[in-house]
mmCIF file of C-alpha atoms in Angstrom:
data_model
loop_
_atom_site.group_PDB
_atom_site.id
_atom_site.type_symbol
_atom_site.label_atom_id
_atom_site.label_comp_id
_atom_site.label_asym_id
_atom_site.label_seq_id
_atom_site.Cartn_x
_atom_site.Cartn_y
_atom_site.Cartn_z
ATOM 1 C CA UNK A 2 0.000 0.000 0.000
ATOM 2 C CA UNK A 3 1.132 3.346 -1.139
ATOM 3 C CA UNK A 4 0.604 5.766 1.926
ATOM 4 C CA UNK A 5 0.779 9.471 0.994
ATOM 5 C CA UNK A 6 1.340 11.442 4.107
ATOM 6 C CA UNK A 7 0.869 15.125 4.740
ATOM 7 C CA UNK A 8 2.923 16.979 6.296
ATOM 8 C CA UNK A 9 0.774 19.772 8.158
ATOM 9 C CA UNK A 10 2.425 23.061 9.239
ATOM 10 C CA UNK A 11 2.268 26.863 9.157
ATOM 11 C CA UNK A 12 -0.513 28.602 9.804
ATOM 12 C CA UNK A 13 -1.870 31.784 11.409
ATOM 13 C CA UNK A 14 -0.588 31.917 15.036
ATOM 14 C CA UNK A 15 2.156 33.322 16.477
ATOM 15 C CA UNK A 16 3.781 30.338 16.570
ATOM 16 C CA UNK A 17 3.695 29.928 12.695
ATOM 17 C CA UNK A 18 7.604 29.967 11.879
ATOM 18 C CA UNK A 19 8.627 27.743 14.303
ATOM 19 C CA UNK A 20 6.115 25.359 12.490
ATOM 20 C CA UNK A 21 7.350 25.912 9.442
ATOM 21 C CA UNK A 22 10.282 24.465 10.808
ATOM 22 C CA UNK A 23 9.201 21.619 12.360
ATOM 23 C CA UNK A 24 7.457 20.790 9.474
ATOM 24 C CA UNK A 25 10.045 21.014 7.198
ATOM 25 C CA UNK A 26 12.069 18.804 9.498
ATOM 26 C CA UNK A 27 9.626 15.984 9.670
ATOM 27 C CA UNK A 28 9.116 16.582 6.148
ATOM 28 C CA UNK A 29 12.957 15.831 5.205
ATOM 29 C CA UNK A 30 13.013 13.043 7.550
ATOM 30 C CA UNK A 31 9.974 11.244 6.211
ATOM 31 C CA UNK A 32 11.359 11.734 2.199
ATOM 32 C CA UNK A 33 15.106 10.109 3.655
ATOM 33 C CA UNK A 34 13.115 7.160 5.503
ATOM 34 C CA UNK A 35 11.030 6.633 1.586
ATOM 35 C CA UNK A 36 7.772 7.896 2.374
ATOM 36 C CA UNK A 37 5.430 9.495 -0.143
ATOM 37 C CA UNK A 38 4.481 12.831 1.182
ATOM 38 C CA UNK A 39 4.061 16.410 0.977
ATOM 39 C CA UNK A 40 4.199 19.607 3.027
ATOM 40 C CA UNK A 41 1.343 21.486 3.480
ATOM 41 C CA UNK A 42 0.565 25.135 4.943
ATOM 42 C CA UNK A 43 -3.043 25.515 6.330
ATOM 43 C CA UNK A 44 -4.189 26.846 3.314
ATOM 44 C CA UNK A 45 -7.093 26.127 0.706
ATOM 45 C CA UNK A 46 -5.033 23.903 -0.992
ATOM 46 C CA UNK A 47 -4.577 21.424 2.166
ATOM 47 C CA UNK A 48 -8.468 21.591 2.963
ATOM 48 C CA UNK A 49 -9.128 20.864 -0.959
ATOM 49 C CA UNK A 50 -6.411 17.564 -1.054
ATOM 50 C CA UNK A 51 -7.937 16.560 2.550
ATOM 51 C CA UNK A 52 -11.884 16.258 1.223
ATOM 52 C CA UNK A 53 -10.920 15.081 -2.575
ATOM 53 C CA UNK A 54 -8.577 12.155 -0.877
ATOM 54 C CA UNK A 55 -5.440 13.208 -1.688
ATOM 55 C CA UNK A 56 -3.208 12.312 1.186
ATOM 56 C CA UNK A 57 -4.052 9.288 3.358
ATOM 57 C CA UNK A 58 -2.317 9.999 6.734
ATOM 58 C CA UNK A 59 -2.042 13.648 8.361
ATOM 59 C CA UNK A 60 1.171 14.613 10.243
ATOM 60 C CA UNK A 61 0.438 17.398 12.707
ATOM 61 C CA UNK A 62 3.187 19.755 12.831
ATOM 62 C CA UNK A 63 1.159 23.191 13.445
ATOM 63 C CA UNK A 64 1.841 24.352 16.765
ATOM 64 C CA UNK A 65 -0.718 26.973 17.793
ATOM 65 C CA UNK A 66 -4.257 27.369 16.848
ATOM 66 C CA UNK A 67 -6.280 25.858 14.830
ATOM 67 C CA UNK A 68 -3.571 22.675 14.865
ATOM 68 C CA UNK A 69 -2.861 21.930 18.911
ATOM 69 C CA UNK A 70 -6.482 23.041 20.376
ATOM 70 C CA UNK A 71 -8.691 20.718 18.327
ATOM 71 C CA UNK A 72 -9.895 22.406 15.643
ATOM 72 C CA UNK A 73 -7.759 20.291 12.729
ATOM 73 C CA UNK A 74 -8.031 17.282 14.431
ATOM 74 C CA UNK A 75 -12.034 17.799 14.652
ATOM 75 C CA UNK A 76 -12.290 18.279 10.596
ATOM 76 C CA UNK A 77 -10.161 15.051 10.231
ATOM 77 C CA UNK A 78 -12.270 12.990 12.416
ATOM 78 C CA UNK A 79 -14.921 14.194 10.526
ATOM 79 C CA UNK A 80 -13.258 12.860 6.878
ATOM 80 C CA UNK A 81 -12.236 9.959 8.457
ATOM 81 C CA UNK A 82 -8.295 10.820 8.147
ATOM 82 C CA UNK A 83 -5.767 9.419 10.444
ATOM 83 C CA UNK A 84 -3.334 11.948 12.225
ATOM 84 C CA UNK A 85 -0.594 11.902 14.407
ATOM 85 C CA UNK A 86 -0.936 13.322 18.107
ATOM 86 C CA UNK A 87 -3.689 13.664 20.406
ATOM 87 C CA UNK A 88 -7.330 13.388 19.880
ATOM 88 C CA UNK A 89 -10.076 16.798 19.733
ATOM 89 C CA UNK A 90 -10.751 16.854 23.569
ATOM 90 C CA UNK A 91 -7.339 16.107 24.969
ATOM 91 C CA UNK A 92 -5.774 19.071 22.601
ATOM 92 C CA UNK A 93 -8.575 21.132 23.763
ATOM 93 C CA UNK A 94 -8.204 20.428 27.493
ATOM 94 C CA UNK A 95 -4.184 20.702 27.035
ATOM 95 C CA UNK A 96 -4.704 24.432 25.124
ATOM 96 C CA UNK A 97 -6.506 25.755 27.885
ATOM 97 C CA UNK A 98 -3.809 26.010 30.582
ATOM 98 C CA UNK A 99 -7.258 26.745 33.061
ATOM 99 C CA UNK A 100 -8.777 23.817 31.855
ATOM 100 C CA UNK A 101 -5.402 21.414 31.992
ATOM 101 C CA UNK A 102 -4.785 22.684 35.342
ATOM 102 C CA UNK A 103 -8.517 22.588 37.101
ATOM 103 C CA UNK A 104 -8.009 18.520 35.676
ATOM 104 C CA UNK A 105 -4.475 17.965 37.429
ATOM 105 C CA UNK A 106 -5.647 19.287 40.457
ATOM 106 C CA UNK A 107 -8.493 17.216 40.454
ATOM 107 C CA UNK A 108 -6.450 14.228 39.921
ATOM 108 C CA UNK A 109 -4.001 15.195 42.743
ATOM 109 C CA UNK A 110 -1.046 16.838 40.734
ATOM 110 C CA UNK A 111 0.571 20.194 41.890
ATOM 111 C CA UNK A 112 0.374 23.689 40.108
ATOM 112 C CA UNK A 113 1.327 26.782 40.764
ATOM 113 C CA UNK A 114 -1.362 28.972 42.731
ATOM 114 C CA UNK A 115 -3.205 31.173 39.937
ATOM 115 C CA UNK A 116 -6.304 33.390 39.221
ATOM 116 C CA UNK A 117 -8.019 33.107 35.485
ATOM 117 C CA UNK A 118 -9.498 35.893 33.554
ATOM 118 C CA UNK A 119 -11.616 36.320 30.152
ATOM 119 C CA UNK A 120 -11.301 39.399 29.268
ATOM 120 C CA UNK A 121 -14.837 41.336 27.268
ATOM 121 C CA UNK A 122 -13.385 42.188 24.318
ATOM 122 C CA UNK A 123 -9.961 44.015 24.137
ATOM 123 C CA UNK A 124 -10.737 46.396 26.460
ATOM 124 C CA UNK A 125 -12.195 45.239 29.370
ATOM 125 C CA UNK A 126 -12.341 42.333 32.183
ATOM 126 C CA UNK A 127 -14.656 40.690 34.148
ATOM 127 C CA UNK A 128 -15.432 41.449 38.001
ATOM 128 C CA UNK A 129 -12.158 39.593 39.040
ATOM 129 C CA UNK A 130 -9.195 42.379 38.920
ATOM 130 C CA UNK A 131 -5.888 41.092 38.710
ATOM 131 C CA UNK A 132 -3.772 43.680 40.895
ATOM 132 C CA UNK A 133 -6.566 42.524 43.554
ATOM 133 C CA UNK A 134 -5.362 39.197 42.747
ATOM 134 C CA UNK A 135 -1.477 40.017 42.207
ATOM 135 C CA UNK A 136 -2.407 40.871 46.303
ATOM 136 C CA UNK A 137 -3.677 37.201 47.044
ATOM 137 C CA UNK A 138 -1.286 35.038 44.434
ATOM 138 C CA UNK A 139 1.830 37.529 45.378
ATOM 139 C CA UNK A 140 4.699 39.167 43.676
ATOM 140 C CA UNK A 141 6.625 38.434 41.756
ATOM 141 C CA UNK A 142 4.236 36.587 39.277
ATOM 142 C CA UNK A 143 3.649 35.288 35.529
ATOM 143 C CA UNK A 144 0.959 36.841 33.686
ATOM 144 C CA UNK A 145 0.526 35.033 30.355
ATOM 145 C CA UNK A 146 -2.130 33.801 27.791
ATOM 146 C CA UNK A 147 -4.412 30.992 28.870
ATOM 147 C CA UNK A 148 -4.266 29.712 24.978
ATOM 148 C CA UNK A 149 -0.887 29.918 23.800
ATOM 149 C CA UNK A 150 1.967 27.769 23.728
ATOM 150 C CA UNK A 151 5.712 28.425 22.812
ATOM 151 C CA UNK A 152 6.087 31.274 25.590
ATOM 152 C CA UNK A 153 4.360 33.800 23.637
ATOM 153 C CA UNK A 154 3.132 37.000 25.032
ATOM 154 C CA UNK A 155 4.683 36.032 28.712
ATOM 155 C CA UNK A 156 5.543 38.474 31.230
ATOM 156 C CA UNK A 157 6.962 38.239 34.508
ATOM 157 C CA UNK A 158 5.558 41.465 36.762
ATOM 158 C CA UNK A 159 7.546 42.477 39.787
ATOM 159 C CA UNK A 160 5.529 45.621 40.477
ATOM 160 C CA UNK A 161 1.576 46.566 40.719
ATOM 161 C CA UNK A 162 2.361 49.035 38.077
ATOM 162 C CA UNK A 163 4.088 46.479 35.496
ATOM 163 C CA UNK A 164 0.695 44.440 35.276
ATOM 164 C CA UNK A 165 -1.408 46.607 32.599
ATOM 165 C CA UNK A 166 1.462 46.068 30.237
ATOM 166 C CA UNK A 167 1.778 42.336 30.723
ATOM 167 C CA UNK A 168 -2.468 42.291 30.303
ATOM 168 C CA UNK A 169 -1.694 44.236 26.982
ATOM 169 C CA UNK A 170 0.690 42.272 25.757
ATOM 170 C CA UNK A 171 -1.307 39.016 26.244
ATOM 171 C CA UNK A 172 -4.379 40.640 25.012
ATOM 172 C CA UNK A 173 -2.220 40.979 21.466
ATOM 173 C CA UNK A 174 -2.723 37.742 21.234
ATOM 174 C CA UNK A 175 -5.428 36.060 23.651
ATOM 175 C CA UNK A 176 -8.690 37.278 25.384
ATOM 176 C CA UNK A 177 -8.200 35.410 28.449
ATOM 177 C CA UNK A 178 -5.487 35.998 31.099
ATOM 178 C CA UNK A 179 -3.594 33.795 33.268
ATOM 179 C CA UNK A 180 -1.686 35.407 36.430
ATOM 180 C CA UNK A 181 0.231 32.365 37.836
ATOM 181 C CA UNK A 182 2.918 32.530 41.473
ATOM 182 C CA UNK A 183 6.388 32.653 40.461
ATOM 183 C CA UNK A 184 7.837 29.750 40.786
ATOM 184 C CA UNK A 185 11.390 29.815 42.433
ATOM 185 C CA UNK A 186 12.455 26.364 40.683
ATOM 186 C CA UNK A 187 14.150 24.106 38.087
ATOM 187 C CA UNK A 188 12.825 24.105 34.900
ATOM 188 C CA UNK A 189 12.340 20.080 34.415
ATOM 189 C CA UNK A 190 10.733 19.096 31.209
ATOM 190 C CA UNK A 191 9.583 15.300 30.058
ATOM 191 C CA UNK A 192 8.793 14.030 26.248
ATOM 192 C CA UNK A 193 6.579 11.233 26.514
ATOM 193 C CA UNK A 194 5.987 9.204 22.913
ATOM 194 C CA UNK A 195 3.246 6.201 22.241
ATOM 195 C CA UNK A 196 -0.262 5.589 21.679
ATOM 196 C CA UNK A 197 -1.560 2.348 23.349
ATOM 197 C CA UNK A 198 1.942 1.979 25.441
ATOM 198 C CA UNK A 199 3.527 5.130 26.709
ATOM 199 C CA UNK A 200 7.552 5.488 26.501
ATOM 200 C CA UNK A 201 8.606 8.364 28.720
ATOM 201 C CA UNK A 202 12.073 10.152 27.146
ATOM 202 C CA UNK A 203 15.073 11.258 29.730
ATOM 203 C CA UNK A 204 14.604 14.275 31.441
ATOM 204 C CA UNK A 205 15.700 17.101 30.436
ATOM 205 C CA UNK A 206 16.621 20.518 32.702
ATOM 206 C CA UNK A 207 16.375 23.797 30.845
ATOM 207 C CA UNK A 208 18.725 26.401 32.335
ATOM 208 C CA UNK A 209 17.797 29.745 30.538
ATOM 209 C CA UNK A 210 20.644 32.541 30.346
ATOM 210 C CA UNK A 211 17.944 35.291 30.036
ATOM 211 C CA UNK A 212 15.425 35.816 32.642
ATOM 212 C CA UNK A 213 13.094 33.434 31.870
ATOM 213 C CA UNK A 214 12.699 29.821 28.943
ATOM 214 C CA UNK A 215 10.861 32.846 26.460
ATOM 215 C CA UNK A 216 10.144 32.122 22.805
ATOM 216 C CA UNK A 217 14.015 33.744 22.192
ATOM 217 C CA UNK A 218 15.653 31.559 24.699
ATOM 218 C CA UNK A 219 13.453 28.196 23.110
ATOM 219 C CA UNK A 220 14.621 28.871 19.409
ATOM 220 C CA UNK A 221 17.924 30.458 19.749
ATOM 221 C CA UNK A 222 20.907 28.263 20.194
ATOM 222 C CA UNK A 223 23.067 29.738 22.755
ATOM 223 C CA UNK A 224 20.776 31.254 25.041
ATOM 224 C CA UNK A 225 19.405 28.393 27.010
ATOM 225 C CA UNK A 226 21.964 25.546 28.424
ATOM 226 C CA UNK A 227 19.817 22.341 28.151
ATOM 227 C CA UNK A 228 20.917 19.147 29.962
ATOM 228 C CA UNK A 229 19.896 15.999 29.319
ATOM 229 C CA UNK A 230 19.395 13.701 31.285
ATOM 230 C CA UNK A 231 18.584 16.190 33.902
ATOM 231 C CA UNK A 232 21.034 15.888 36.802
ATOM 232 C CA UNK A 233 18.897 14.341 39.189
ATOM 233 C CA UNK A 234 19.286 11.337 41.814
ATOM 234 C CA UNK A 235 17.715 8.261 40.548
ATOM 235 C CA UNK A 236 14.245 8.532 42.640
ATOM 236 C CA UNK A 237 13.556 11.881 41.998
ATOM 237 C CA UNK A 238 14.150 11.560 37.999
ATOM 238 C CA UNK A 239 11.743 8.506 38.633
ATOM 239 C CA UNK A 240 9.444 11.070 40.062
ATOM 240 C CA UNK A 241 9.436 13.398 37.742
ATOM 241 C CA UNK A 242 8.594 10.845 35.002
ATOM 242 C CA UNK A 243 5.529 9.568 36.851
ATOM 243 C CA UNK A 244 4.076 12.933 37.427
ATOM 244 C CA UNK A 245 4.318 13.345 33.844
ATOM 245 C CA UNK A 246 2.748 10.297 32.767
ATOM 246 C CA UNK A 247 0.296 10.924 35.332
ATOM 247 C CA UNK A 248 -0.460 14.120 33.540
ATOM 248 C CA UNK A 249 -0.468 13.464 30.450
ATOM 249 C CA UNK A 250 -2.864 10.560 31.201
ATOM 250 C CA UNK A 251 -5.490 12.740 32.688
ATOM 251 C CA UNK A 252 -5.544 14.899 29.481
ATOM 252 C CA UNK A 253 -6.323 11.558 27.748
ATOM 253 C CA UNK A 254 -3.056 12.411 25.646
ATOM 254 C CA UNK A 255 -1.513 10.046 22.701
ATOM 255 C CA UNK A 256 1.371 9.531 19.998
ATOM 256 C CA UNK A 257 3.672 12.795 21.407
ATOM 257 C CA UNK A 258 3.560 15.314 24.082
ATOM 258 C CA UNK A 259 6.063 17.438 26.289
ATOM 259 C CA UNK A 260 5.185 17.813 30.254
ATOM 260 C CA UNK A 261 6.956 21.553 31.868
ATOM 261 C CA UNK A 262 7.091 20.957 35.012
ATOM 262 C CA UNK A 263 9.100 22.758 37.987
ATOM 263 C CA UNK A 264 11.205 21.476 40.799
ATOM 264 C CA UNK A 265 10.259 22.835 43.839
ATOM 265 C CA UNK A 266 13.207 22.399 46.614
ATOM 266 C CA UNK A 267 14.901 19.106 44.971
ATOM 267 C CA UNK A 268 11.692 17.604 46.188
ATOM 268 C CA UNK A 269 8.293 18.313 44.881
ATOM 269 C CA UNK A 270 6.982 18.829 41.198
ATOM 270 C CA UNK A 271 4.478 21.554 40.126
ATOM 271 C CA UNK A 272 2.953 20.974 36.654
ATOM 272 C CA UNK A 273 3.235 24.240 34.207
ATOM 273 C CA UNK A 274 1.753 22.622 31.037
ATOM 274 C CA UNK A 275 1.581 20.272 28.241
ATOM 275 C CA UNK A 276 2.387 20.367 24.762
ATOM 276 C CA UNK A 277 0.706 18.266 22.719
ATOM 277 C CA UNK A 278 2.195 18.595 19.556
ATOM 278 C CA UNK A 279 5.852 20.230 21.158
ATOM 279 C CA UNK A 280 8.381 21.699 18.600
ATOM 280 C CA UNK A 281 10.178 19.337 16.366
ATOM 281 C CA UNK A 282 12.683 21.666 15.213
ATOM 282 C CA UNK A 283 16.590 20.858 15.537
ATOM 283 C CA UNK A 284 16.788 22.912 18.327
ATOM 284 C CA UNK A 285 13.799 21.501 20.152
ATOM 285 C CA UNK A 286 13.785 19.634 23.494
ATOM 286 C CA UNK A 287 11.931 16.337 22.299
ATOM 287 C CA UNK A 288 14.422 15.652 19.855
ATOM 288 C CA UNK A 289 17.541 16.171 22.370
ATOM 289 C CA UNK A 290 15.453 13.640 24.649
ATOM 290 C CA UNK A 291 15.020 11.388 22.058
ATOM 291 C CA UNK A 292 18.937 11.438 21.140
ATOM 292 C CA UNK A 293 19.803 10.897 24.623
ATOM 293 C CA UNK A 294 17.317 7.652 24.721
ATOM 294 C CA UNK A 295 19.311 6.543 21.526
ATOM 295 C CA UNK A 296 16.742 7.049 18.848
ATOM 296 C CA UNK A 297 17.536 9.515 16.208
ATOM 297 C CA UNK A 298 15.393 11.849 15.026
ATOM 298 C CA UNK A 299 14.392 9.726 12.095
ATOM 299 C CA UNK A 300 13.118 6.741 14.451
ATOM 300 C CA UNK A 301 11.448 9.906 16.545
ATOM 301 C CA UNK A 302 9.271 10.938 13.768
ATOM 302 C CA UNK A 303 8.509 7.358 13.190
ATOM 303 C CA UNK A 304 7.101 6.659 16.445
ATOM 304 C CA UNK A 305 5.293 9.303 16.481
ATOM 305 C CA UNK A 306 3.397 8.479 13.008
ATOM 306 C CA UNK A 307 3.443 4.669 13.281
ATOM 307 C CA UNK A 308 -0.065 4.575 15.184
ATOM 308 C CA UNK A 309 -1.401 6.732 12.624
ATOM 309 C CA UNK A 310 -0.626 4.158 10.428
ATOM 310 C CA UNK A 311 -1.690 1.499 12.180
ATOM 311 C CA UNK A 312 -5.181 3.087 12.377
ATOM 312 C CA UNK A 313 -4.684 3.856 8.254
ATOM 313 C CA UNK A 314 -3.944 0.184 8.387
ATOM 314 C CA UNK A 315 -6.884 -1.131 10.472
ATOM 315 C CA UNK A 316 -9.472 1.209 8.307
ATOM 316 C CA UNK A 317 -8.180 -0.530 5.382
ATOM 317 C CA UNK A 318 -8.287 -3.767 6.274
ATOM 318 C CA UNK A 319 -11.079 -6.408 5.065
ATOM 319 C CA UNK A 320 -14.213 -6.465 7.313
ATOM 320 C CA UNK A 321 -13.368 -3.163 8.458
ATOM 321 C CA UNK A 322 -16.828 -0.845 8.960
#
């Protein structure tokens, strides 16, 4: 069976040219490993080639809206297309860092104390006011967008006064506002890979030069010092890896996903977020894991598609309804 596979990146969001690079990177990687494919931007083009069957297999490369919060995924559910990554809810849940977080909690994972805000329109919020907050959660703290990934639009306020920029800035880009404690802690991050068994990658500790892991610091060699495996005794890398299964199960997660978490005191991990289709760029972290669990990132990208495959494979199969 000839299996043409589309490579899906691009887009609208801010995040667009880091896709572009992902994308191009699974792209090259699936032409050396002999696939049939071809690398799509979300364009007319892509929604034409998806209804009139021309591409059997769909892989998810487009970080940002419409590709990591459900919306794509819904439209191929809906033509009946496999795709790589997690399903409509569990991208939904896993955009909404309110959502994602109100879930861990329930479950019994730890996250940073913060206050949630949808903003009416551009220019106004709701009855909650964050510098009334800033007074309960403490300074210094994170304001950021609840709907965003890739550290976009992220401020870290020290002062009352600082706050109406930080709304502003996230309002560029998102209505609703998240104002999170700053977390004095190491920045521990797991890759997890699989669909019906889970393979957790190596740790890996992000140690930014600038102030904070921003959307510079991610996609600039040189300004974050990345270690991997993270430099942790035996039981607490354990640790870390089971609170990020554990998450990443209670999102109902599958095929790929990043867990940011923090290390509180060499001792206790707080949940940040998950990524559910993370950056597959050569500088990205899931690829560095990957390396250091001895897979290149050829066999990485084929992990992460071979379920879709298998579910290409199953549809196709005699008896199949």
């Amino acid at each position: 069976m000839n299996v043409k596979i589309a490579v899906l990146c691009g887009g609208t969001s801010p995040e667009r040219e880091v896709s572009l690079v992902s994308g191009r990177s699974v792209f090259e990687s699936l032409k050396r490993t002999g696939y049939d494919c071809k690398m799509y931007d979300l364009d007319i083009e892509f929604f034409k080639d998806a209804i009139n069957g021309g591409f059997d297999v769909v892989f998810i490369a487009l970080h940002g809206c419409p590709g990591e919060d459900g919306t794509v995924q819904g439209m191929l559910d809906v033509l009946g297309i496999p795709y790589t990554g997690s399903g409509v809810l569990a991208s939904a849940l896993a955009m909404s860092k309110h959502l994602s977080k109100t879930i861990f909690r329930a479950k019994g994972l730890k996250v940073a104390e913060y206050v949630h805000v949808c903003m009416k329109g551009k220019h106004g919020t709701n009855d909650i006011d964050l510098k009334k907050a800033s007074k309960k959660i403490g300074l210094p703290a994170v304001i950021k967008p609840s709907n965003l990934g890739s550290s976009v639009g992220v401020s870290i306020v020290s002062e009352e006064n600082e706050i109406d920029n930080a709304i502003s800035l996230v309002l560029e880009h998102d209505c609703c506002v998240m104002m999170e404690k700053y977390i004095h802690g190491r920045e521990i991050q797991c890759g997890i890979v699989g669909r019906e068994k889970l393979r957790p990658l190596p740790l890996i500790e992000i140690v930014p030069k600038k102030k904070f892991f921003d959307y510079e610091a991610k996609y600039t060699p040189g300004l974050a010092k990345e270690i991997t495996p993270a430099p942790l005794p035996e039981e607490l890398s354990k640790k870390g890896t089971e609170v990020a299964l554990r998450a990443f199960r209670a999102l109902g997660c599958r095929d790929v996903g990043r867990v940011d978490m923090f290390l509180v005191d060499d001792k206790e991990f707080l949940i940040s977020e998950l990524n559910t289709i993370p950056g597959l760029t050569p500088v990205s972290l899931i690829p560095k894991e990957a390396e250091a669990a001895g897979m290149s990132y050829d066999e990485l990208v084929m992990e992460i598609l071979k379920p879709a495959l298998e579910e290409l494979e199953e549809k196709c199969s005699p008896g199949s309804q």
